[in-house]
Amino acid sequence: QEQRQAAATASERSAELEGALASGEAKRASLEECLREFQSCAGTAEVETEAAREESAARVAAAERRGAELGARVEELERTLEEQRELGAAAAGRAEAAEAQRASLEAHLEELRAGAGAA
C-alpha cells in the first residue's frame, strides 16, 4: 500500500511537473511572440525614422536651393536698382544741361529781340 501511495504521489507530482512544464512552454512561446512583435516594431520604427531623416534632409536641401535662388535674385535686383539710379542720375544731368541750354537760348533770343527792336 505504501508503494501504491508513493506511486500515486509520484504520479501526481509528475502530472504537476508536466503541467508546470507545459505552462512554462506556453509562457516561453508567448514571450518569443512578444519579442518578435517588439523586433518588428523596432524595425518599422527604424525604417520610419530613416525615411523621416531622408525627407528632412531633402527639405533642408530644397530650402537651401531656394535660399540660394532668392539670394541670386536679390543680387540681380540690387544691380538693376543701381543701374536705374545711374540712368536716373544721367537723365537728371541731361535735363539740367537742356534747361541751361534753354535758358541760354532764351537769353540770346531776348538779346536778338532787343537788337531788332533798337534797329
mmCIF file with all atom_site columns, N, CA and C in Angstrom, residues 79-107:
data_model
loop_
_atom_site.group_PDB
_atom_site.id
_atom_site.type_symbol
_atom_site.label_atom_id
_atom_site.label_alt_id
_atom_site.label_comp_id
_atom_site.label_asym_id
_atom_site.label_entity_id
_atom_site.label_seq_id
_atom_site.pdbx_PDB_ins_code
_atom_site.Cartn_x
_atom_site.Cartn_y
_atom_site.Cartn_z
_atom_site.occupancy
_atom_site.B_iso_or_equiv
_atom_site.pdbx_formal_charge
_atom_site.auth_seq_id
_atom_site.auth_comp_id
_atom_site.auth_asym_id
_atom_site.auth_atom_id
_atom_site.pdbx_PDB_model_num
ATOM 1  N N  . ARG A 1 79  ? 21.522 95.012  -58.511 1.00 0.00 ? 79  ARG A N  1
ATOM 2  C CA . ARG A 1 79  ? 22.251 95.525  -59.681 1.00 0.00 ? 79  ARG A CA 1
ATOM 3  C C  . ARG A 1 79  ? 21.327 96.365  -60.564 1.00 0.00 ? 79  ARG A C  1
ATOM 4  N N  . THR A 1 80  ? 20.107 95.869  -60.781 1.00 0.00 ? 80  THR A N  1
ATOM 5  C CA . THR A 1 80  ? 19.142 96.598  -61.602 1.00 0.00 ? 80  THR A CA 1
ATOM 6  C C  . THR A 1 80  ? 18.819 97.949  -60.969 1.00 0.00 ? 80  THR A C  1
ATOM 7  N N  . LEU A 1 81  ? 18.635 97.953  -59.661 1.00 0.00 ? 81  LEU A N  1
ATOM 8  C CA . LEU A 1 81  ? 18.341 99.209  -58.961 1.00 0.00 ? 81  LEU A CA 1
ATOM 9  C C  . LEU A 1 81  ? 19.491 100.194 -59.120 1.00 0.00 ? 81  LEU A C  1
ATOM 10 N N  . GLU A 1 82  ? 20.726 99.704  -58.981 1.00 0.00 ? 82  GLU A N  1
ATOM 11 C CA . GLU A 1 82  ? 21.888 100.582 -59.142 1.00 0.00 ? 82  GLU A CA 1
ATOM 12 C C  . GLU A 1 82  ? 21.953 101.127 -60.569 1.00 0.00 ? 82  GLU A C  1
ATOM 13 N N  . GLU A 1 83  ? 21.680 100.268 -61.548 1.00 0.00 ? 83  GLU A N  1
ATOM 14 C CA . GLU A 1 83  ? 21.660 100.723 -62.948 1.00 0.00 ? 83  GLU A CA 1
ATOM 15 C C  . GLU A 1 83  ? 20.597 101.797 -63.142 1.00 0.00 ? 83  GLU A C  1
ATOM 16 N N  . GLN A 1 84  ? 19.423 101.590 -62.540 1.00 0.00 ? 84  GLN A N  1
ATOM 17 C CA . GLN A 1 84  ? 18.343 102.572 -62.658 1.00 0.00 ? 84  GLN A CA 1
ATOM 18 C C  . GLN A 1 84  ? 18.736 103.898 -62.001 1.00 0.00 ? 84  GLN A C  1
ATOM 19 N N  . ARG A 1 85  ? 19.423 103.818 -60.874 1.00 0.00 ? 85  ARG A N  1
ATOM 20 C CA . ARG A 1 85  ? 19.895 105.048 -60.212 1.00 0.00 ? 85  ARG A CA 1
ATOM 21 C C  . ARG A 1 85  ? 20.875 105.797 -61.110 1.00 0.00 ? 85  ARG A C  1
ATOM 22 N N  . GLU A 1 86  ? 21.798 105.023 -61.720 1.00 0.00 ? 86  GLU A N  1
ATOM 23 C CA . GLU A 1 86  ? 22.771 105.647 -62.616 1.00 0.00 ? 86  GLU A CA 1
ATOM 24 C C  . GLU A 1 86  ? 22.084 106.273 -63.817 1.00 0.00 ? 86  GLU A C  1
ATOM 25 N N  . LEU A 1 87  ? 21.110 105.546 -64.397 1.00 0.00 ? 87  LEU A N  1
ATOM 26 C CA . LEU A 1 87  ? 20.366 106.099 -65.534 1.00 0.00 ? 87  LEU A CA 1
ATOM 27 C C  . LEU A 1 87  ? 19.586 107.347 -65.113 1.00 0.00 ? 87  LEU A C  1
ATOM 28 N N  . GLY A 1 88  ? 19.007 107.297 -63.927 1.00 0.00 ? 88  GLY A N  1
ATOM 29 C CA . GLY A 1 88  ? 18.271 108.463 -63.422 1.00 0.00 ? 88  GLY A CA 1
ATOM 30 C C  . GLY A 1 88  ? 19.182 109.658 -63.223 1.00 0.00 ? 88  GLY A C  1
ATOM 31 N N  . ALA A 1 89  ? 20.366 109.399 -62.677 1.00 0.00 ? 89  ALA A N  1
ATOM 32 C CA . ALA A 1 89  ? 21.323 110.498 -62.471 1.00 0.00 ? 89  ALA A CA 1
ATOM 33 C C  . ALA A 1 89  ? 21.772 111.071 -63.814 1.00 0.00 ? 89  ALA A C  1
ATOM 34 N N  . ALA A 1 90  ? 22.008 110.192 -64.782 1.00 0.00 ? 90  ALA A N  1
ATOM 35 C CA . ALA A 1 90  ? 22.409 110.669 -66.113 1.00 0.00 ? 90  ALA A CA 1
ATOM 36 C C  . ALA A 1 90  ? 21.279 111.479 -66.745 1.00 0.00 ? 90  ALA A C  1
ATOM 37 N N  . ALA A 1 91  ? 20.041 111.003 -66.596 1.00 0.00 ? 91  ALA A N  1
ATOM 38 C CA . ALA A 1 91  ? 18.895 111.722 -67.160 1.00 0.00 ? 91  ALA A CA 1
ATOM 39 C C  . ALA A 1 91  ? 18.736 113.076 -66.485 1.00 0.00 ? 91  ALA A C  1
ATOM 40 N N  . ALA A 1 92  ? 18.949 113.107 -65.166 1.00 0.00 ? 92  ALA A N  1
ATOM 41 C CA . ALA A 1 92  ? 18.848 114.387 -64.447 1.00 0.00 ? 92  ALA A CA 1
ATOM 42 C C  . ALA A 1 92  ? 19.934 115.345 -64.936 1.00 0.00 ? 92  ALA A C  1
ATOM 43 N N  . GLY A 1 93  ? 21.133 114.809 -65.173 1.00 0.00 ? 93  GLY A N  1
ATOM 44 C CA . GLY A 1 93  ? 22.219 115.656 -65.692 1.00 0.00 ? 93  GLY A CA 1
ATOM 45 C C  . GLY A 1 93  ? 21.872 116.203 -67.064 1.00 0.00 ? 93  GLY A C  1
ATOM 46 N N  . ARG A 1 94  ? 21.289 115.346 -67.932 1.00 0.00 ? 94  ARG A N  1
ATOM 47 C CA . ARG A 1 94  ? 20.893 115.806 -69.268 1.00 0.00 ? 94  ARG A CA 1
ATOM 48 C C  . ARG A 1 94  ? 19.769 116.843 -69.161 1.00 0.00 ? 94  ARG A C  1
ATOM 49 N N  . ALA A 1 95  ? 18.853 116.629 -68.225 1.00 0.00 ? 95  ALA A N  1
ATOM 50 C CA . ALA A 1 95  ? 17.754 117.585 -68.054 1.00 0.00 ? 95  ALA A CA 1
ATOM 51 C C  . ALA A 1 95  ? 18.290 118.932 -67.596 1.00 0.00 ? 95  ALA A C  1
ATOM 52 N N  . GLU A 1 96  ? 19.275 118.906 -66.688 1.00 0.00 ? 96  GLU A N  1
ATOM 53 C CA . GLU A 1 96  ? 19.874 120.174 -66.232 1.00 0.00 ? 96  GLU A CA 1
ATOM 54 C C  . GLU A 1 96  ? 20.592 120.882 -67.387 1.00 0.00 ? 96  GLU A C  1
ATOM 55 N N  . ALA A 1 97  ? 21.299 120.086 -68.191 1.00 0.00 ? 97  ALA A N  1
ATOM 56 C CA . ALA A 1 97  ? 22.008 120.675 -69.339 1.00 0.00 ? 97  ALA A CA 1
ATOM 57 C C  . ALA A 1 97  ? 21.002 121.243 -70.333 1.00 0.00 ? 97  ALA A C  1
ATOM 58 N N  . ALA A 1 98  ? 19.908 120.541 -70.583 1.00 0.00 ? 98  ALA A N  1
ATOM 59 C CA . ALA A 1 98  ? 18.881 121.034 -71.509 1.00 0.00 ? 98  ALA A CA 1
ATOM 60 C C  . ALA A 1 98  ? 18.249 122.307 -70.968 1.00 0.00 ? 98  ALA A C  1
ATOM 61 N N  . GLU A 1 99  ? 18.020 122.353 -69.672 1.00 0.00 ? 99  GLU A N  1
ATOM 62 C CA . GLU A 1 99  ? 17.434 123.554 -69.067 1.00 0.00 ? 99  GLU A CA 1
ATOM 63 C C  . GLU A 1 99  ? 18.397 124.727 -69.184 1.00 0.00 ? 99  GLU A C  1
ATOM 64 N N  . ALA A 1 100 ? 19.662 124.445 -68.958 1.00 0.00 ? 100 ALA A N  1
ATOM 65 C CA . ALA A 1 100 ? 20.660 125.515 -69.078 1.00 0.00 ? 100 ALA A CA 1
ATOM 66 C C  . ALA A 1 100 ? 20.739 125.993 -70.528 1.00 0.00 ? 100 ALA A C  1
ATOM 67 N N  . GLN A 1 101 ? 20.676 125.057 -71.464 1.00 0.00 ? 101 GLN A N  1
ATOM 68 C CA . GLN A 1 101 ? 20.715 125.429 -72.885 1.00 0.00 ? 101 GLN A CA 1
ATOM 69 C C  . GLN A 1 101 ? 19.472 126.238 -73.243 1.00 0.00 ? 101 GLN A C  1
ATOM 70 N N  . ARG A 1 102 ? 18.292 125.828 -72.735 1.00 0.00 ? 102 ARG A N  1
ATOM 71 C CA . ARG A 1 102 ? 17.062 126.571 -72.996 1.00 0.00 ? 102 ARG A CA 1
ATOM 72 C C  . ARG A 1 102 ? 17.165 127.995 -72.451 1.00 0.00 ? 102 ARG A C  1
ATOM 73 N N  . ALA A 1 103 ? 17.683 128.108 -71.213 1.00 0.00 ? 103 ALA A N  1
ATOM 74 C CA . ALA A 1 103 ? 17.830 129.443 -70.621 1.00 0.00 ? 103 ALA A CA 1
ATOM 75 C C  . ALA A 1 103 ? 18.795 130.294 -71.443 1.00 0.00 ? 103 ALA A C  1
ATOM 76 N N  . SER A 1 104 ? 19.865 129.663 -71.916 1.00 0.00 ? 104 SER A N  1
ATOM 77 C CA . SER A 1 104 ? 20.847 130.393 -72.732 1.00 0.00 ? 104 SER A CA 1
ATOM 78 C C  . SER A 1 104 ? 20.215 130.844 -74.050 1.00 0.00 ? 104 SER A C  1
ATOM 79 N N  . LEU A 1 105 ? 19.406 129.937 -74.664 1.00 0.00 ? 105 LEU A N  1
ATOM 80 C CA . LEU A 1 105 ? 18.753 130.303 -75.920 1.00 0.00 ? 105 LEU A CA 1
ATOM 81 C C  . LEU A 1 105 ? 17.727 131.412 -75.706 1.00 0.00 ? 105 LEU A C  1
ATOM 82 N N  . GLU A 1 106 ? 17.007 131.351 -74.612 1.00 0.00 ? 106 GLU A N  1
ATOM 83 C CA . GLU A 1 106 ? 16.043 132.417 -74.315 1.00 0.00 ? 106 GLU A CA 1
ATOM 84 C C  . GLU A 1 106 ? 16.753 133.752 -74.125 1.00 0.00 ? 106 GLU A C  1
ATOM 85 N N  . ALA A 1 107 ? 17.891 133.703 -73.421 1.00 0.00 ? 107 ALA A N  1
ATOM 86 C CA . ALA A 1 107 ? 18.652 134.944 -73.212 1.00 0.00 ? 107 ALA A CA 1
ATOM 87 C C  . ALA A 1 107 ? 19.159 135.485 -74.542 1.00 0.00 ? 107 ALA A C  1
#
